[in-house]
């Protein structure tokens, strides 16, 4: 069952870069952007991560934490973060716990073959832990600016 807008997002803990564990409930009092991407170090995911990186100061000013999530292992996530100089945590969700929570695993087609993979999606959670906005089937160009505008608007309410 997918999380619905205006409803509390169930708490979760997941391994993340920097030898940390991210627990959603520990971020209460801040807004949280969780964005799901298909695979570390691929062109679209690199561009999207770079857009979040380049706007981190603005997200910070809007009291918003950015977290990236994919099914890549921690080593791949660490390499991706270091190579792209990302200034936010990346969660390794190999067992798909967080992906299932947000219902982002979808049947995809690549080169005529079907496989299950992450649908590029972004979620904005308010300071009280409720889902404020979601974007599914995201196209990268301009997306991060849209998320930032939503975070700024939510923070000023």
PDB file of C-alpha atoms in Angstrom:
ATOM      1  CA  UNK A   1       0.000   0.000   0.000  1.00  0.00           C
ATOM      2  CA  UNK A   2       1.452   3.328  -1.063  1.00  0.00           C
ATOM      3  CA  UNK A   3       1.823   6.273   1.286  1.00  0.00           C
ATOM      4  CA  UNK A   4      -0.844   8.890   0.676  1.00  0.00           C
ATOM      5  CA  UNK A   5      -0.500  12.661   0.604  1.00  0.00           C
ATOM      6  CA  UNK A   6      -1.135  14.231   3.998  1.00  0.00           C
ATOM      7  CA  UNK A   7      -0.533  10.923   5.795  1.00  0.00           C
ATOM      8  CA  UNK A   8       2.420  10.148   8.103  1.00  0.00           C
ATOM      9  CA  UNK A   9       5.289   8.367   6.383  1.00  0.00           C
ATOM     10  CA  UNK A  10       6.093   5.143   8.290  1.00  0.00           C
ATOM     11  CA  UNK A  11       9.422   5.298  10.081  1.00  0.00           C
ATOM     12  CA  UNK A  12      12.363   3.435   8.579  1.00  0.00           C
ATOM     13  CA  UNK A  13      16.090   3.001   9.136  1.00  0.00           C
ATOM     14  CA  UNK A  14      18.482   2.265   6.289  1.00  0.00           C
ATOM     15  CA  UNK A  15      22.252   2.072   5.762  1.00  0.00           C
ATOM     16  CA  UNK A  16      23.733   5.176   4.149  1.00  0.00           C
ATOM     17  CA  UNK A  17      27.017   6.630   2.981  1.00  0.00           C
ATOM     18  CA  UNK A  18      29.562   7.789   5.526  1.00  0.00           C
ATOM     19  CA  UNK A  19      29.037   4.622   7.586  1.00  0.00           C
ATOM     20  CA  UNK A  20      25.740   5.991   8.896  1.00  0.00           C
ATOM     21  CA  UNK A  21      22.183   4.795   9.317  1.00  0.00           C
ATOM     22  CA  UNK A  22      19.385   7.159   8.390  1.00  0.00           C
ATOM     23  CA  UNK A  23      16.257   6.935  10.524  1.00  0.00           C
ATOM     24  CA  UNK A  24      13.373   9.038   9.264  1.00  0.00           C
ATOM     25  CA  UNK A  25      11.964   9.846  12.724  1.00  0.00           C
ATOM     26  CA  UNK A  26      15.312  11.379  13.736  1.00  0.00           C
ATOM     27  CA  UNK A  27      14.800  14.050  11.054  1.00  0.00           C
ATOM     28  CA  UNK A  28      11.538  15.405  12.538  1.00  0.00           C
ATOM     29  CA  UNK A  29      11.534  19.184  12.685  1.00  0.00           C
ATOM     30  CA  UNK A  30      13.108  19.331   9.244  1.00  0.00           C
ATOM     31  CA  UNK A  31      11.538  18.791   5.863  1.00  0.00           C
ATOM     32  CA  UNK A  32      12.935  15.795   4.013  1.00  0.00           C
ATOM     33  CA  UNK A  33      13.319  15.233   0.271  1.00  0.00           C
ATOM     34  CA  UNK A  34      13.798  11.569  -0.566  1.00  0.00           C
ATOM     35  CA  UNK A  35      14.591  10.961  -4.188  1.00  0.00           C
ATOM     36  CA  UNK A  36      14.820   7.519  -5.773  1.00  0.00           C
ATOM     37  CA  UNK A  37      17.059   6.929  -8.770  1.00  0.00           C
ATOM     38  CA  UNK A  38      17.584   3.764 -10.831  1.00  0.00           C
ATOM     39  CA  UNK A  39      21.371   3.311 -10.714  1.00  0.00           C
ATOM     40  CA  UNK A  40      24.440   5.099  -9.360  1.00  0.00           C
ATOM     41  CA  UNK A  41      26.897   6.583 -11.849  1.00  0.00           C
ATOM     42  CA  UNK A  42      24.530   6.542 -14.831  1.00  0.00           C
ATOM     43  CA  UNK A  43      24.009   9.768 -16.827  1.00  0.00           C
ATOM     44  CA  UNK A  44      20.492  10.745 -15.691  1.00  0.00           C
ATOM     45  CA  UNK A  45      21.181   9.868 -12.073  1.00  0.00           C
ATOM     46  CA  UNK A  46      24.455  11.797 -12.133  1.00  0.00           C
ATOM     47  CA  UNK A  47      22.694  14.873 -13.553  1.00  0.00           C
ATOM     48  CA  UNK A  48      19.861  14.669 -11.013  1.00  0.00           C
ATOM     49  CA  UNK A  49      22.265  14.217  -8.077  1.00  0.00           C
ATOM     50  CA  UNK A  50      24.360  17.127  -9.337  1.00  0.00           C
ATOM     51  CA  UNK A  51      21.287  19.351  -9.477  1.00  0.00           C
ATOM     52  CA  UNK A  52      20.473  18.521  -5.838  1.00  0.00           C
ATOM     53  CA  UNK A  53      24.147  19.062  -4.884  1.00  0.00           C
ATOM     54  CA  UNK A  54      24.266  22.458  -6.584  1.00  0.00           C
ATOM     55  CA  UNK A  55      21.142  23.664  -4.759  1.00  0.00           C
ATOM     56  CA  UNK A  56      22.012  22.320  -1.293  1.00  0.00           C
ATOM     57  CA  UNK A  57      22.434  25.809   0.192  1.00  0.00           C
ATOM     58  CA  UNK A  58      18.916  26.726  -0.940  1.00  0.00           C
ATOM     59  CA  UNK A  59      17.494  23.459   0.445  1.00  0.00           C
ATOM     60  CA  UNK A  60      19.320  24.120   3.744  1.00  0.00           C
ATOM     61  CA  UNK A  61      17.788  27.605   3.866  1.00  0.00           C
ATOM     62  CA  UNK A  62      14.359  25.973   3.411  1.00  0.00           C
ATOM     63  CA  UNK A  63      15.051  23.655   6.414  1.00  0.00           C
ATOM     64  CA  UNK A  64      15.120  20.671   4.054  1.00  0.00           C
ATOM     65  CA  UNK A  65      17.358  17.579   4.130  1.00  0.00           C
ATOM     66  CA  UNK A  66      18.011  15.800   0.811  1.00  0.00           C
ATOM     67  CA  UNK A  67      18.526  12.027   0.691  1.00  0.00           C
ATOM     68  CA  UNK A  68      19.108   9.896  -2.407  1.00  0.00           C
ATOM     69  CA  UNK A  69      18.065   6.216  -2.574  1.00  0.00           C
ATOM     70  CA  UNK A  70      18.857   3.393  -4.989  1.00  0.00           C
ATOM     71  CA  UNK A  71      19.312  -0.372  -4.833  1.00  0.00           C
ATOM     72  CA  UNK A  72      23.079  -0.023  -5.314  1.00  0.00           C
ATOM     73  CA  UNK A  73      25.354  -1.405  -2.606  1.00  0.00           C
ATOM     74  CA  UNK A  74      27.104   0.877  -0.138  1.00  0.00           C
ATOM     75  CA  UNK A  75      30.429   0.731  -1.975  1.00  0.00           C
ATOM     76  CA  UNK A  76      28.795   1.856  -5.236  1.00  0.00           C
ATOM     77  CA  UNK A  77      26.969   4.617  -3.350  1.00  0.00           C
ATOM     78  CA  UNK A  78      30.186   5.782  -1.620  1.00  0.00           C
ATOM     79  CA  UNK A  79      32.027   5.870  -4.973  1.00  0.00           C
ATOM     80  CA  UNK A  80      29.151   7.740  -6.641  1.00  0.00           C
ATOM     81  CA  UNK A  81      28.989  10.284  -3.807  1.00  0.00           C
ATOM     82  CA  UNK A  82      32.766  10.839  -3.759  1.00  0.00           C
ATOM     83  CA  UNK A  83      33.165  11.062  -7.535  1.00  0.00           C
ATOM     84  CA  UNK A  84      30.292  13.552  -7.895  1.00  0.00           C
ATOM     85  CA  UNK A  85      31.119  15.435  -4.669  1.00  0.00           C
ATOM     86  CA  UNK A  86      27.550  15.012  -3.407  1.00  0.00           C
ATOM     87  CA  UNK A  87      26.912  16.910  -0.170  1.00  0.00           C
ATOM     88  CA  UNK A  88      24.041  14.725   1.044  1.00  0.00           C
ATOM     89  CA  UNK A  89      23.588  11.099   2.096  1.00  0.00           C
ATOM     90  CA  UNK A  90      22.819   8.219  -0.258  1.00  0.00           C
ATOM     91  CA  UNK A  91      20.899   5.218   1.076  1.00  0.00           C
ATOM     92  CA  UNK A  92      21.759   1.704  -0.076  1.00  0.00           C
ATOM     93  CA  UNK A  93      18.422  -0.095  -0.340  1.00  0.00           C
ATOM     94  CA  UNK A  94      19.550  -3.491  -1.609  1.00  0.00           C
ATOM     95  CA  UNK A  95      16.645  -5.292   0.076  1.00  0.00           C
ATOM     96  CA  UNK A  96      14.184  -2.710  -1.345  1.00  0.00           C
ATOM     97  CA  UNK A  97      12.623  -1.932   2.057  1.00  0.00           C
ATOM     98  CA  UNK A  98      12.487   1.824   1.426  1.00  0.00           C
ATOM     99  CA  UNK A  99      11.599   1.339  -2.253  1.00  0.00           C
ATOM    100  CA  UNK A 100       8.616  -0.842  -1.294  1.00  0.00           C
ATOM    101  CA  UNK A 101       7.510   1.659   1.343  1.00  0.00           C
ATOM    102  CA  UNK A 102       7.235   4.358  -1.336  1.00  0.00           C
ATOM    103  CA  UNK A 103       6.045   1.954  -4.063  1.00  0.00           C
ATOM    104  CA  UNK A 104       8.730   2.917  -6.596  1.00  0.00           C
ATOM    105  CA  UNK A 105       9.588  -0.563  -7.936  1.00  0.00           C
ATOM    106  CA  UNK A 106       7.882  -0.771 -11.325  1.00  0.00           C
ATOM    107  CA  UNK A 107       7.982  -2.998 -14.374  1.00  0.00           C
ATOM    108  CA  UNK A 108      10.254  -1.254 -16.887  1.00  0.00           C
ATOM    109  CA  UNK A 109      11.289  -1.992 -20.447  1.00  0.00           C
ATOM    110  CA  UNK A 110      14.820  -1.674 -21.706  1.00  0.00           C
ATOM    111  CA  UNK A 111      15.908  -2.883 -25.139  1.00  0.00           C
ATOM    112  CA  UNK A 112      12.626  -4.780 -25.439  1.00  0.00           C
ATOM    113  CA  UNK A 113      13.134  -6.726 -22.202  1.00  0.00           C
ATOM    114  CA  UNK A 114      11.009  -6.250 -19.129  1.00  0.00           C
ATOM    115  CA  UNK A 115      12.543  -6.011 -15.670  1.00  0.00           C
ATOM    116  CA  UNK A 116      11.664  -4.614 -12.267  1.00  0.00           C
ATOM    117  CA  UNK A 117      13.469  -1.388 -11.451  1.00  0.00           C
ATOM    118  CA  UNK A 118      13.182   1.909  -9.647  1.00  0.00           C
ATOM    119  CA  UNK A 119      10.881   4.464 -11.224  1.00  0.00           C
ATOM    120  CA  UNK A 120      12.617   7.832 -10.784  1.00  0.00           C
ATOM    121  CA  UNK A 121      10.511   9.461  -8.060  1.00  0.00           C
ATOM    122  CA  UNK A 122      10.808  12.199  -5.443  1.00  0.00           C
ATOM    123  CA  UNK A 123       8.924  12.708  -2.184  1.00  0.00           C
ATOM    124  CA  UNK A 124       8.707  15.795   0.030  1.00  0.00           C
ATOM    125  CA  UNK A 125       7.969  15.088   3.691  1.00  0.00           C
ATOM    126  CA  UNK A 126       6.938  17.916   6.010  1.00  0.00           C
ATOM    127  CA  UNK A 127       8.439  18.751   9.421  1.00  0.00           C
ATOM    128  CA  UNK A 128       5.855  16.534  11.143  1.00  0.00           C
ATOM    129  CA  UNK A 129       6.724  13.482   9.036  1.00  0.00           C
ATOM    130  CA  UNK A 130       3.721  13.653   6.692  1.00  0.00           C
ATOM    131  CA  UNK A 131       3.929  13.261   2.919  1.00  0.00           C
ATOM    132  CA  UNK A 132       3.458  16.755   1.497  1.00  0.00           C
ATOM    133  CA  UNK A 133       4.138  16.176  -2.197  1.00  0.00           C
ATOM    134  CA  UNK A 134       5.262  13.466  -4.606  1.00  0.00           C
ATOM    135  CA  UNK A 135       6.624  13.326  -8.116  1.00  0.00           C
ATOM    136  CA  UNK A 136       6.593  10.006  -9.996  1.00  0.00           C
ATOM    137  CA  UNK A 137       8.041   9.113 -13.389  1.00  0.00           C
ATOM    138  CA  UNK A 138      10.358  12.109 -13.060  1.00  0.00           C
ATOM    139  CA  UNK A 139      12.138  13.673 -16.022  1.00  0.00           C
ATOM    140  CA  UNK A 140      15.426  15.135 -14.773  1.00  0.00           C
ATOM    141  CA  UNK A 141      15.633  18.562 -16.514  1.00  0.00           C
ATOM    142  CA  UNK A 142      14.111  21.230 -14.252  1.00  0.00           C
ATOM    143  CA  UNK A 143      12.936  18.683 -11.672  1.00  0.00           C
ATOM    144  CA  UNK A 144      15.149  19.780  -8.766  1.00  0.00           C
ATOM    145  CA  UNK A 145      14.060  23.413  -9.183  1.00  0.00           C
ATOM    146  CA  UNK A 146      10.428  22.269  -8.933  1.00  0.00           C
ATOM    147  CA  UNK A 147      11.192  20.293  -5.745  1.00  0.00           C
ATOM    148  CA  UNK A 148      13.096  23.250  -4.278  1.00  0.00           C
ATOM    149  CA  UNK A 149      10.170  25.603  -4.970  1.00  0.00           C
ATOM    150  CA  UNK A 150       7.795  23.175  -3.237  1.00  0.00           C
ATOM    151  CA  UNK A 151      10.147  22.859  -0.243  1.00  0.00           C
ATOM    152  CA  UNK A 152      10.471  26.643   0.035  1.00  0.00           C
ATOM    153  CA  UNK A 153       6.701  27.117  -0.179  1.00  0.00           C
ATOM    154  CA  UNK A 154       6.060  24.403   2.438  1.00  0.00           C
ATOM    155  CA  UNK A 155       8.693  25.873   4.784  1.00  0.00           C
ATOM    156  CA  UNK A 156       7.125  29.339   4.639  1.00  0.00           C
ATOM    157  CA  UNK A 157       3.636  28.095   5.654  1.00  0.00           C
TER     158      UNK A 157
END
